[in-house]
Short mmCIF file of N, CA and C in Angstrom, two decimals:
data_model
loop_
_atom_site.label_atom_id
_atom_site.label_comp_id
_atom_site.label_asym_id
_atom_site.label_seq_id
_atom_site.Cartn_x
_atom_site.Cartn_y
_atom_site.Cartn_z
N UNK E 1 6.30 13.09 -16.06
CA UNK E 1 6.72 11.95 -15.23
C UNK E 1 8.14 12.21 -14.77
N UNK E 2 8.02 11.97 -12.90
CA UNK E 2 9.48 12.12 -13.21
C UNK E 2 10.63 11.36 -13.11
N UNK E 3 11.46 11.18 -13.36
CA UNK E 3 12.99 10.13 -13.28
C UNK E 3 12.52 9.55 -11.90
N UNK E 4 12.82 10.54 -10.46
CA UNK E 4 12.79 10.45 -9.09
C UNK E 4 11.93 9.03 -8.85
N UNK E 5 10.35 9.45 -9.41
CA UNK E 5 9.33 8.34 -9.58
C UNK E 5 9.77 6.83 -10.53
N UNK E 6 10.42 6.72 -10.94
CA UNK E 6 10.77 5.88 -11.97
C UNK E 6 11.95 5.17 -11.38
N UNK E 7 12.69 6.14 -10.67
CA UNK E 7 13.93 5.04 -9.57
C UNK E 7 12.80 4.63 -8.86
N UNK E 8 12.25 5.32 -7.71
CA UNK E 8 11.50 4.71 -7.15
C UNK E 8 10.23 3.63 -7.10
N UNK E 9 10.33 3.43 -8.08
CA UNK E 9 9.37 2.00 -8.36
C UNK E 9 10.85 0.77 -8.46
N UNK E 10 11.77 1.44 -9.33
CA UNK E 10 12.61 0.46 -9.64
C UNK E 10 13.26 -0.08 -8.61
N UNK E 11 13.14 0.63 -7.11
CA UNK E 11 14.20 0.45 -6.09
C UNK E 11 13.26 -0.56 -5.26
N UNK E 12 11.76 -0.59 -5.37
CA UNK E 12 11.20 -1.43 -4.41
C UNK E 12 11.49 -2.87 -4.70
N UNK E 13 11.68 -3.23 -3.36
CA UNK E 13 11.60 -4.41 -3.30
C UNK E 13 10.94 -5.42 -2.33
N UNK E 14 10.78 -6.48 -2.46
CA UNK E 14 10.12 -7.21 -1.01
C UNK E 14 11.10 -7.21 0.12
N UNK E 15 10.60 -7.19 1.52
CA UNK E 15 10.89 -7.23 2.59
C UNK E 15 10.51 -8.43 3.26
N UNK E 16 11.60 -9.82 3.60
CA UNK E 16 10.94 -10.46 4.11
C UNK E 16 10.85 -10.92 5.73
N UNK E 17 11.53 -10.02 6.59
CA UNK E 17 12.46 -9.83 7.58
C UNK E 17 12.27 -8.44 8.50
N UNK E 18 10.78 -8.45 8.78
CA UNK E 18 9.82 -7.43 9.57
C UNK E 18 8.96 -7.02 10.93
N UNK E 19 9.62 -6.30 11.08
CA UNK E 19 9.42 -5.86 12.97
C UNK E 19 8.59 -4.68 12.77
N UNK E 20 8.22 -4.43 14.17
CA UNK E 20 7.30 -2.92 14.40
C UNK E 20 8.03 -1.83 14.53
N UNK E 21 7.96 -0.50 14.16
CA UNK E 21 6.41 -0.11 13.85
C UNK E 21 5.90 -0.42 12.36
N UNK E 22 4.42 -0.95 12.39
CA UNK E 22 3.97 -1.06 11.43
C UNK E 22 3.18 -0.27 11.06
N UNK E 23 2.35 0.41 9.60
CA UNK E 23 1.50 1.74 9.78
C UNK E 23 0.75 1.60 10.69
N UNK E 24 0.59 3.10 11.35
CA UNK E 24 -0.28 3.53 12.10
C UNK E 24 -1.72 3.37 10.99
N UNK E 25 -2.94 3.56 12.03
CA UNK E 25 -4.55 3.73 11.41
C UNK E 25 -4.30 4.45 10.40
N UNK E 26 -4.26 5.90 10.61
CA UNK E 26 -4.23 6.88 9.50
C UNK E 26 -3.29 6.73 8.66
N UNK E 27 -2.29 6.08 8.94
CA UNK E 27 -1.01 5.76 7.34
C UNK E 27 -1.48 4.16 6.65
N UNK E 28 -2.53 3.47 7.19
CA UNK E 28 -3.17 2.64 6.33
C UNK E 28 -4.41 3.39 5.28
N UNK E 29 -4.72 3.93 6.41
CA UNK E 29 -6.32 4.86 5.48
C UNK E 29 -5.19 5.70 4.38
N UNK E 30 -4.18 6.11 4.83
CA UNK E 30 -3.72 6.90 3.43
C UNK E 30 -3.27 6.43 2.43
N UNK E 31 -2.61 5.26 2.65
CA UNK E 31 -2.37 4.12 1.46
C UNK E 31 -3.87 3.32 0.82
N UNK E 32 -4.34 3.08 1.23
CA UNK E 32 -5.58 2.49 0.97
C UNK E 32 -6.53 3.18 0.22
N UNK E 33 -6.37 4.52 0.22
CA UNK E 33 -6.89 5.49 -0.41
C UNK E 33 -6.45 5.70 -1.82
N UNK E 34 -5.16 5.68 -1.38
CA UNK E 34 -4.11 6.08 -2.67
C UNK E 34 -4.56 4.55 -3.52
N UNK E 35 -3.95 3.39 -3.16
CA UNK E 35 -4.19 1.96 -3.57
C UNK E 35 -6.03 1.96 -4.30
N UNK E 36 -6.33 2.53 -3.90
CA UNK E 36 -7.97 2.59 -4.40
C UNK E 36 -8.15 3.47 -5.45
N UNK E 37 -7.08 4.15 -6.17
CA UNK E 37 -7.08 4.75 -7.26
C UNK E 37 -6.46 3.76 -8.47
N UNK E 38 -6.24 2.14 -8.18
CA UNK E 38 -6.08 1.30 -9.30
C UNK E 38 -7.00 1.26 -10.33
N UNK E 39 -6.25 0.61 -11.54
CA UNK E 39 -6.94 0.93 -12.74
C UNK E 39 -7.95 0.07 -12.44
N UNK E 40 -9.42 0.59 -13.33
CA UNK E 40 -10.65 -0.46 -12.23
C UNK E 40 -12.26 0.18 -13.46
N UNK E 41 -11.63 -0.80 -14.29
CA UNK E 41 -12.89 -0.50 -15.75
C UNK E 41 -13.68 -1.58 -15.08
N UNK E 42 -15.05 0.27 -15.62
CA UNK E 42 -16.33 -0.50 -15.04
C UNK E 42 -16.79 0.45 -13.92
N UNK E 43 -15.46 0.93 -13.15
CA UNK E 43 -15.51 1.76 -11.46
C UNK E 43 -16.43 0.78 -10.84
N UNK E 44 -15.59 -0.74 -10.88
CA UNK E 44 -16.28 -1.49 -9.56
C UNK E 44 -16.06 -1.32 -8.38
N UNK E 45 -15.05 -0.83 -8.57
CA UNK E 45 -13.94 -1.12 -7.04
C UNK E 45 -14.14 -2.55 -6.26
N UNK E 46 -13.72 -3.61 -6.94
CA UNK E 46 -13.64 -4.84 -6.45
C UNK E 46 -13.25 -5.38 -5.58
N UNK E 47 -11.87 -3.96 -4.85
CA UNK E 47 -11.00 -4.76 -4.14
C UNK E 47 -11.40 -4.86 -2.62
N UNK E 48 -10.79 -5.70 -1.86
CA UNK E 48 -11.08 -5.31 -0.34
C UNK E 48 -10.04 -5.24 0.85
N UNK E 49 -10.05 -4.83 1.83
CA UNK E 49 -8.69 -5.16 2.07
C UNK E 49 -9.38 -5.40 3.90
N UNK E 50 -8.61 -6.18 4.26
CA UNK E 50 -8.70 -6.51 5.56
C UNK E 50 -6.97 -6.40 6.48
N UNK E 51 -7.12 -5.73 7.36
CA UNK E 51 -5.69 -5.74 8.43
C UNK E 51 -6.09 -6.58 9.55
N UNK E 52 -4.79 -7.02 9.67
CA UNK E 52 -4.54 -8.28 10.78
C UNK E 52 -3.54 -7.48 12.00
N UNK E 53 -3.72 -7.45 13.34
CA UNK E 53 -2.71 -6.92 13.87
C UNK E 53 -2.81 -7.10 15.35
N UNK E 54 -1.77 -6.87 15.92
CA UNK E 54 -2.01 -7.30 17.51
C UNK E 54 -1.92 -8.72 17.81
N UNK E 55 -3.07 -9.00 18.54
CA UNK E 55 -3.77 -10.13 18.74
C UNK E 55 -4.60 -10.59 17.74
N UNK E 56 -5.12 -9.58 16.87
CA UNK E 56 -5.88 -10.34 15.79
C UNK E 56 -5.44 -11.16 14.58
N UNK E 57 -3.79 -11.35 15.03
CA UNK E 57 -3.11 -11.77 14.00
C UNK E 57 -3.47 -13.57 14.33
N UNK E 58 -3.63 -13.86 15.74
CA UNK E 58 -3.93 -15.02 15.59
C UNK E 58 -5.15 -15.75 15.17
N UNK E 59 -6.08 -14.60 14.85
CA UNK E 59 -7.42 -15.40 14.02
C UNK E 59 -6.64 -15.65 12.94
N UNK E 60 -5.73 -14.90 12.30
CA UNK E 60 -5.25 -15.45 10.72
C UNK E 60 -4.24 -16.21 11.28
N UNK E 61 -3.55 -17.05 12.29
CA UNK E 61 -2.93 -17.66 12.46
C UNK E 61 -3.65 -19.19 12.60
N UNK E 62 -4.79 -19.29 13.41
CA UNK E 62 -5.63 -19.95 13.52
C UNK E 62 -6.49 -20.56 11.52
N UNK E 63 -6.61 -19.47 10.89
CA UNK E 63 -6.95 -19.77 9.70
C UNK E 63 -5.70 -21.16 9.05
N UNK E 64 -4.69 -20.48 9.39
CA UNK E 64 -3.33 -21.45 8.53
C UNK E 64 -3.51 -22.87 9.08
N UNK E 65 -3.68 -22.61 10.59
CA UNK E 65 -3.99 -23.69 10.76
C UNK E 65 -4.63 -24.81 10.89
N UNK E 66 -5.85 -24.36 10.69
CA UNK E 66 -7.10 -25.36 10.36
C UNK E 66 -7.16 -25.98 8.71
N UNK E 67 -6.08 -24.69 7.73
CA UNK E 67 -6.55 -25.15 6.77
C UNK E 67 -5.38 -26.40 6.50
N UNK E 68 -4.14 -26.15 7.32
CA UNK E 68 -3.39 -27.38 7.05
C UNK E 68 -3.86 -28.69 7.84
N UNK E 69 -4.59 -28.70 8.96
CA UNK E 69 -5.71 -29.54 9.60
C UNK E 69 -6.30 -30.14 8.27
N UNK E 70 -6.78 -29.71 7.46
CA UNK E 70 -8.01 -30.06 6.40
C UNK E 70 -6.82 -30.66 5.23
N UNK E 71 -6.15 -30.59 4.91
CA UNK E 71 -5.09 -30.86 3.95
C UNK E 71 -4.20 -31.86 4.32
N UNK E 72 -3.97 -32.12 5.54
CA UNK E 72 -3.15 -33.60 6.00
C UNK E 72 -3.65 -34.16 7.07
N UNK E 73 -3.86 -34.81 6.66
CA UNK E 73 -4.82 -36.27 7.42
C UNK E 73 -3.72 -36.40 8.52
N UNK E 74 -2.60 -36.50 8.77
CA UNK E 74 -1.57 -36.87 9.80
C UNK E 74 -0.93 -35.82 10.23
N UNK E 75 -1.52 -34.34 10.25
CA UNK E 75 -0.88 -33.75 10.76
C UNK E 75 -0.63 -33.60 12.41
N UNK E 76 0.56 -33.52 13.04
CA UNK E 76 0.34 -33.66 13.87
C UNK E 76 0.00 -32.40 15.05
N UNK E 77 -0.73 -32.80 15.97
CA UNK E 77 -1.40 -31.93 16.53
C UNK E 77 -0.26 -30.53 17.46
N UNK E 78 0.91 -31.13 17.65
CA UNK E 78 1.96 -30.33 18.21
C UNK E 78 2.58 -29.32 17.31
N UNK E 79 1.86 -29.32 15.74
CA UNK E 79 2.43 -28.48 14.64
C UNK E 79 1.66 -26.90 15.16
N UNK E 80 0.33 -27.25 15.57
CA UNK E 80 -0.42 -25.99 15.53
C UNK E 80 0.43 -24.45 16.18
N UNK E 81 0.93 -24.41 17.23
CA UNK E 81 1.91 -23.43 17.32
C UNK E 81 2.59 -22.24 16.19
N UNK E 82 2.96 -23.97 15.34
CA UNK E 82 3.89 -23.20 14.45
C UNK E 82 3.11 -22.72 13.42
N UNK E 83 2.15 -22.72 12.92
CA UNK E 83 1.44 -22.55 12.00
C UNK E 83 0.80 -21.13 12.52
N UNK E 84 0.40 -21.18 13.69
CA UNK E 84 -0.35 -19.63 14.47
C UNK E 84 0.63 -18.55 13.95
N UNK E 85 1.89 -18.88 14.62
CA UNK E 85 3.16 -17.99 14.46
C UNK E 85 3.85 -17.70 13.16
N UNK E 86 2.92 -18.26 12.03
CA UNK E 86 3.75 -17.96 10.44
C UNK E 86 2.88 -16.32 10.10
N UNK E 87 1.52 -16.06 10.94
CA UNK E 87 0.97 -14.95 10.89
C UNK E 87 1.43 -13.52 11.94
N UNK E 88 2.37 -14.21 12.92
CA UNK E 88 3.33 -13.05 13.43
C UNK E 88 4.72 -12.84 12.77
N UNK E 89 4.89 -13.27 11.25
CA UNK E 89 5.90 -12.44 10.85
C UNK E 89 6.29 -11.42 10.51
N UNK E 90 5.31 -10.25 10.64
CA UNK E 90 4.73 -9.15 10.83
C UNK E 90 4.21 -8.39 12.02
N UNK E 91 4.29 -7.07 11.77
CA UNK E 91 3.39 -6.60 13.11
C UNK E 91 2.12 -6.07 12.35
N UNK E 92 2.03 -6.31 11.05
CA UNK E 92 0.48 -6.07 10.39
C UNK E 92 0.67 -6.95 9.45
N UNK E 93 -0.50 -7.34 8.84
CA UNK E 93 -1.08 -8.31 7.79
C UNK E 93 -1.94 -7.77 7.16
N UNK E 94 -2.20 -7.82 5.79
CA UNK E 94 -3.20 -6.67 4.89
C UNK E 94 -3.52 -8.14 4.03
N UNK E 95 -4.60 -8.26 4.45
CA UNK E 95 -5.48 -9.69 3.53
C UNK E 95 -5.90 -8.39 2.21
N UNK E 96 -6.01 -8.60 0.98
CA UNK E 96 -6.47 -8.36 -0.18
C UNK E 96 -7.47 -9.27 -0.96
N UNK E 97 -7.99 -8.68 -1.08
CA UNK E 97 -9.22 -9.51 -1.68
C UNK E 97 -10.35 -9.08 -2.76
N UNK E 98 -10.51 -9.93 -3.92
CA UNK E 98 -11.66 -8.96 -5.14
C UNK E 98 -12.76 -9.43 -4.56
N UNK E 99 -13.92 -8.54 -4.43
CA UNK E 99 -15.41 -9.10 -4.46
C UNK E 99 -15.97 -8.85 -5.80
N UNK E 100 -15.98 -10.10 -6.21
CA UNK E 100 -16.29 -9.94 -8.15
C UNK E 100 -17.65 -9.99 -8.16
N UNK E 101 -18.32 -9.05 -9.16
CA UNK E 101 -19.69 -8.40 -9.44
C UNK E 101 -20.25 -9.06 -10.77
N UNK E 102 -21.32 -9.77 -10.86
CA UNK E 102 -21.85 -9.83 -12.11
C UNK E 102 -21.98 -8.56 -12.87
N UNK E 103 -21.15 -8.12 -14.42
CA UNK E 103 -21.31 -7.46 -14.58
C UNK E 103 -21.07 -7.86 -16.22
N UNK E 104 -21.98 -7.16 -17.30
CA UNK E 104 -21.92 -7.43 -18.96
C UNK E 104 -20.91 -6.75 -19.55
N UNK E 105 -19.86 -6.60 -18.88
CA UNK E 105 -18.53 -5.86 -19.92
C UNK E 105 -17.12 -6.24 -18.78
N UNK E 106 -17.71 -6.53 -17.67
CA UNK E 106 -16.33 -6.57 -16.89
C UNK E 106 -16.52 -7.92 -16.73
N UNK E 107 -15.52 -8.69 -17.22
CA UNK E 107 -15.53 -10.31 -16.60
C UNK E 107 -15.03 -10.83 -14.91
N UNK E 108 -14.87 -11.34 -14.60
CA UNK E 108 -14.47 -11.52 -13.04
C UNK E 108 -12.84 -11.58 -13.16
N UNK E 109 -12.44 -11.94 -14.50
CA UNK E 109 -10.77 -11.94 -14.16
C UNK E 109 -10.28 -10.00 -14.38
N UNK E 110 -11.16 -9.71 -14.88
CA UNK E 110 -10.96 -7.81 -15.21
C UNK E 110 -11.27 -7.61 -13.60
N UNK E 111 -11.86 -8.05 -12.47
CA UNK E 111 -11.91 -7.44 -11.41
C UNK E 111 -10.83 -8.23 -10.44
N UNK E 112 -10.31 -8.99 -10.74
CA UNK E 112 -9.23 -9.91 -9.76
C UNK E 112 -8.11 -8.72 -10.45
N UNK E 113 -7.82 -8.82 -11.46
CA UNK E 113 -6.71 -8.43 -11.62
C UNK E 113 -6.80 -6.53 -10.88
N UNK E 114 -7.96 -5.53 -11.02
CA UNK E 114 -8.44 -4.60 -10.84
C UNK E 114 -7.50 -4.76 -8.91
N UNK E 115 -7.95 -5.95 -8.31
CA UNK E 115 -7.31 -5.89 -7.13
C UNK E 115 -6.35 -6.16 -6.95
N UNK E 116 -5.47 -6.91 -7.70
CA UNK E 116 -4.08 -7.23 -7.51
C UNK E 116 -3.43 -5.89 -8.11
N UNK E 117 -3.74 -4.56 -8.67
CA UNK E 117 -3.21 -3.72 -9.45
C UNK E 117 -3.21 -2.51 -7.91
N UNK E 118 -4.53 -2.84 -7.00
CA UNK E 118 -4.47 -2.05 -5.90
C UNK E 118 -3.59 -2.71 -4.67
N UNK E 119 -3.09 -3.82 -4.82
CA UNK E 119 -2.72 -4.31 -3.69
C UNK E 119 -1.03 -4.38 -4.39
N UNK E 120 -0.59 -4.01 -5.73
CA UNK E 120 0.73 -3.36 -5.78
C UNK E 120 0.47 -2.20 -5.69
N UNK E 121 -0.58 -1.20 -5.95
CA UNK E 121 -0.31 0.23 -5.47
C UNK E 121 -0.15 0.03 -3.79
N UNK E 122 -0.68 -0.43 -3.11
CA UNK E 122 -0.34 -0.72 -1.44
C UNK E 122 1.12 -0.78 -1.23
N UNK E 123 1.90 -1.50 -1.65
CA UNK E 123 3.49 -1.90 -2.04
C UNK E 123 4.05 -0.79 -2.10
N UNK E 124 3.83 -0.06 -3.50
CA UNK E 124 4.20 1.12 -3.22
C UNK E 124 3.84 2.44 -2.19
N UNK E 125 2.62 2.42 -2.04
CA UNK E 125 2.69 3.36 -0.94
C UNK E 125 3.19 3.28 0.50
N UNK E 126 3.37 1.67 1.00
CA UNK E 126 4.18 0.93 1.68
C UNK E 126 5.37 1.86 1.77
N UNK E 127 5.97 1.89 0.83
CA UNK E 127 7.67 2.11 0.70
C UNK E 127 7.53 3.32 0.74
N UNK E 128 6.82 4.11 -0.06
CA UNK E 128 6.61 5.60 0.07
C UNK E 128 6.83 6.31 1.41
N UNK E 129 6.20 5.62 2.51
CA UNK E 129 6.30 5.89 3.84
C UNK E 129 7.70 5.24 4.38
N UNK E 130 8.31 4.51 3.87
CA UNK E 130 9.54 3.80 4.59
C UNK E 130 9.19 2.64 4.71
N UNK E 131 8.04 1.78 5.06
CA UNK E 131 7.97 0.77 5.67
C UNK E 131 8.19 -1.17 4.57
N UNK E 132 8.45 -1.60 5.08
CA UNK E 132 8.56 -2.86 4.25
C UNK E 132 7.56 -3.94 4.28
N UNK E 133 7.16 -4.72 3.08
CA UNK E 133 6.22 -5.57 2.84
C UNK E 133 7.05 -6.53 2.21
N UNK E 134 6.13 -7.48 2.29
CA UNK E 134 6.50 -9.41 1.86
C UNK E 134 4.99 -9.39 0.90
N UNK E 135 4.33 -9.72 -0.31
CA UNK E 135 3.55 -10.17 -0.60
C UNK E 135 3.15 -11.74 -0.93
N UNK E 136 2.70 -12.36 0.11
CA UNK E 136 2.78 -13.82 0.16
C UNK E 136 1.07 -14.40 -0.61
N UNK E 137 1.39 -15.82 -0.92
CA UNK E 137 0.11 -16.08 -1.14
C UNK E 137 0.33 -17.29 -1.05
N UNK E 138 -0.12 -18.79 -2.27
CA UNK E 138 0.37 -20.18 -1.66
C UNK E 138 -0.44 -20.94 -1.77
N UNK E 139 -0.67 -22.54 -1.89
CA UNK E 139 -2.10 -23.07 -1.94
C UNK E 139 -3.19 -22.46 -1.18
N UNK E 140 -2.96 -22.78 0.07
CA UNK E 140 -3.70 -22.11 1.02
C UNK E 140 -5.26 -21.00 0.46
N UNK E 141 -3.98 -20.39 -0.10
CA UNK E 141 -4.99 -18.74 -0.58
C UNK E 141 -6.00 -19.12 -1.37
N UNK E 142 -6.14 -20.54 -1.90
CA UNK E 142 -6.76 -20.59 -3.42
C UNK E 142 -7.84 -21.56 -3.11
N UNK E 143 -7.87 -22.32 -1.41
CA UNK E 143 -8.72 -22.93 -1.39
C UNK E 143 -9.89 -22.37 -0.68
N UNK E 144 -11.34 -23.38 -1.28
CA UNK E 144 -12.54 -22.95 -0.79
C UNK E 144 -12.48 -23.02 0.98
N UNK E 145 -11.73 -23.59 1.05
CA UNK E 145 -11.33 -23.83 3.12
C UNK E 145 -11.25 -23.06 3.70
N UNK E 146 -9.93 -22.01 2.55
CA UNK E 146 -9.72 -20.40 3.21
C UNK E 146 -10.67 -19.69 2.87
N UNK E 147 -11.16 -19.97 2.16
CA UNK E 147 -12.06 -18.85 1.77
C UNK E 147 -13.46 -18.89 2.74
N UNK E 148 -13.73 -20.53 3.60
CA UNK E 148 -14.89 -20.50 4.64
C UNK E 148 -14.53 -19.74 5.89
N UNK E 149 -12.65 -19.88 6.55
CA UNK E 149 -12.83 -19.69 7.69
C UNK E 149 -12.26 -18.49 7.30
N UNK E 150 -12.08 -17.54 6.05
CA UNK E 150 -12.18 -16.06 6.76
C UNK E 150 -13.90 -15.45 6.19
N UNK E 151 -14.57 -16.34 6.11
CA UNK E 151 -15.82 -15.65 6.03
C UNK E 151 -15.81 -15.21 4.48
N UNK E 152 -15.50 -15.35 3.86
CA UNK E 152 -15.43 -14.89 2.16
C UNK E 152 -17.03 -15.53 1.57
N UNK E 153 -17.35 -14.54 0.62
CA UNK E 153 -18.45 -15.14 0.29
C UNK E 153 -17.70 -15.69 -0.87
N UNK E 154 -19.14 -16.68 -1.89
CA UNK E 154 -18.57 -17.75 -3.10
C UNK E 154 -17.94 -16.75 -4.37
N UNK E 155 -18.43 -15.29 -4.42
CA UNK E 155 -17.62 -14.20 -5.24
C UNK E 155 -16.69 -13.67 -4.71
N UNK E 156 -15.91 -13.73 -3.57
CA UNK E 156 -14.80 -13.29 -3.46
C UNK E 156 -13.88 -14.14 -3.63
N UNK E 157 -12.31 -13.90 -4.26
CA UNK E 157 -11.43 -14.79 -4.01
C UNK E 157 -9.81 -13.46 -3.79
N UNK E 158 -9.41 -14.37 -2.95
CA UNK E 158 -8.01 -13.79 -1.93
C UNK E 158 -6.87 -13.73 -3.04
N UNK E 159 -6.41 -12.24 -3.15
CA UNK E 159 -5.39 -12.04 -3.82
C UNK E 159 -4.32 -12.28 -3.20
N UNK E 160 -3.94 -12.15 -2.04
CA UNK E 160 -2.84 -12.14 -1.07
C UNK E 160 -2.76 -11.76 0.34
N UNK E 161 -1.65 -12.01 0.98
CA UNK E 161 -1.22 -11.42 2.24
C UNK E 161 -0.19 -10.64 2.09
N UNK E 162 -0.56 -9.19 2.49
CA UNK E 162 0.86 -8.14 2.80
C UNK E 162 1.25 -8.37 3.95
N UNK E 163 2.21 -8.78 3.96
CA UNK E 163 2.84 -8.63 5.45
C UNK E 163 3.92 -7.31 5.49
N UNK E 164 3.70 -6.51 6.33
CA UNK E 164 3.59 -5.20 6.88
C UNK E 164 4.68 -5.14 8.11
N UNK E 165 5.58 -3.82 8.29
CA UNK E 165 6.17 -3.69 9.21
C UNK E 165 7.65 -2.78 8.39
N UNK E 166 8.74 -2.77 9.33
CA UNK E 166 9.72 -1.95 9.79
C UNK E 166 10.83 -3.08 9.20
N UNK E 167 11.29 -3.29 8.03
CA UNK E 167 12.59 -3.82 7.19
C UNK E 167 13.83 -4.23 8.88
N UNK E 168 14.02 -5.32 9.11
CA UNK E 168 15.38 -5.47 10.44
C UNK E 168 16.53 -5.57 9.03
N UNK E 169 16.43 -5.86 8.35
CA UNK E 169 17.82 -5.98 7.31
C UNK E 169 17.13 -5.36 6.21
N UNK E 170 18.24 -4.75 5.55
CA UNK E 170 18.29 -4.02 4.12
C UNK E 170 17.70 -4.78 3.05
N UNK E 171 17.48 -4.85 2.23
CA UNK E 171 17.50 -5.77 0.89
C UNK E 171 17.83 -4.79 -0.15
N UNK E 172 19.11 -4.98 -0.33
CA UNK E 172 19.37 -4.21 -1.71
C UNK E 172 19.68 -4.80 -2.47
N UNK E 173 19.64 -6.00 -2.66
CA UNK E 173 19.52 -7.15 -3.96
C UNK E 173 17.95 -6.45 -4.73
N UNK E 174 18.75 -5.54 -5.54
CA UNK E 174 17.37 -5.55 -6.83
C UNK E 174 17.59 -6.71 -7.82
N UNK E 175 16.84 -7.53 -8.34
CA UNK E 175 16.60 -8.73 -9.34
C UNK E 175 16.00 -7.94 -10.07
N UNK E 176 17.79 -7.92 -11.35
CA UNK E 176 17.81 -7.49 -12.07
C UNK E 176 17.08 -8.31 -13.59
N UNK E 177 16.68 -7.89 -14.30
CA UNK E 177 15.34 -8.61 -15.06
C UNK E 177 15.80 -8.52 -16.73
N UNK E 178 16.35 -9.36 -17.38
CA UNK E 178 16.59 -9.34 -19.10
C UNK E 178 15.74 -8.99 -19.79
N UNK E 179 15.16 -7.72 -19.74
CA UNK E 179 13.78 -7.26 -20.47
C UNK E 179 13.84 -7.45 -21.86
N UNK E 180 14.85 -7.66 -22.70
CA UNK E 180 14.75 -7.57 -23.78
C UNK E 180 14.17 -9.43 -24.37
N UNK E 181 14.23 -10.43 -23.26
CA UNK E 181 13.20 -11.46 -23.67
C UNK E 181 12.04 -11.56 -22.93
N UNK E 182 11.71 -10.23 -22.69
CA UNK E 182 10.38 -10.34 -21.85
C UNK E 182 9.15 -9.52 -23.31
N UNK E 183 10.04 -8.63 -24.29
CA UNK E 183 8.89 -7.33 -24.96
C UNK E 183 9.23 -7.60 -26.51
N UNK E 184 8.21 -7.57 -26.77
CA UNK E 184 8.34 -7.21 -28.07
C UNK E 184 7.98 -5.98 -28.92
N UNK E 185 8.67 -5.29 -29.50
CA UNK E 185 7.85 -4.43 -30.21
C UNK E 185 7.33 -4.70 -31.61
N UNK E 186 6.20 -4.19 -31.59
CA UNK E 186 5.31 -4.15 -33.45
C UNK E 186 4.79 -2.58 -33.20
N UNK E 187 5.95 -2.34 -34.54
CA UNK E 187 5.12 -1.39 -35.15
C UNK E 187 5.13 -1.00 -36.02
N UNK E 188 5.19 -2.01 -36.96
CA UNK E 188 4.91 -1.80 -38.69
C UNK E 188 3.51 -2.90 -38.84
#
């Protein structure tokens, strides 16, 4: 293992402040590839991943906003705009998602987590290339609402949104972390 690898996990950070260029086709297929080597007992491969981009960012803009439609009775109808445009804070969007499998040794939280373990390998391969991510998620993500208008069946549930693109400001605030009340060791 080397040091090099070990700064470099330590140096990532979220990006929340993202312009184009965002990966090209083939620098998603290469992360996605890589990201698909998460730890994944059982070899379900649970995870899924969907990109948002262009113009297709406003079907997931359109999603935000129907589901806050469904959630406030008084919302008002001049909000919708702004709600389209919380899905162009990016010039790509990487929906993540487990499709959980009946299975007699893997429970459904062993395959959620199986995808949230590929959708931080994404993060990193993100950065690997240069580029910066936001990993967002939020009520939203957790309701059956979202889960009708992006078509999800009743076994899938949404790990997150990567939002994808080209860092306009630095973030070199690493949040630095008091590990010593986070671990314990036993080993007697």
């Amino acid at each position: 293992m080397s040091k090099e690898f070990l700064t470099f996990m330590r140096n990532r950070v979220s990006q929340p402040k993202l312009d184009s260029p965002a990966p090209t086709k083939d620098e998603w297929l290469s992360i996605l590839n890589a990201a698909s080597r998460a730890a994944d007992h059982g070899n379900l491969t649970p995870w899924r991943f969907r990109v948002y981009e262009g113009e297709g960012r406003s079907k997931l803009g359109q999603i935000y906003w129907h589901h806050a439609l469904s959630e406030v009775d008084s919302m008002p109808l001049n909000k919708e705009e702004a709600f389209i445009k919380k899905a162009y804070r990016a010039p790509s969007v990487l929906l993540v998602y487990a499709h959980i499998q009946d299975h007699p040794k893997v429970p459904a939280i062993e395959q959620v987590i199986a995808a949230s373990a590929a959708a931080q390998q994404v993060l990193l391969g993100l950065n690997a290339l240069g580029y910066g991510a936001m990993w967002r998620s939020g009520p939203a993500c957790f309701t059956q609402k979202t889960k009708d208008l992006l078509s999800l069946k009743p076994n899938e549930q949404i790990i997150g949104l990567i939002y994808t693109g080209t860092p306009t400001e630095k973030q070199d605030l690493i949040r630095e972390v008091e590990l010593e009340s986070h671990l314990t060791w036993v080993r007697d």
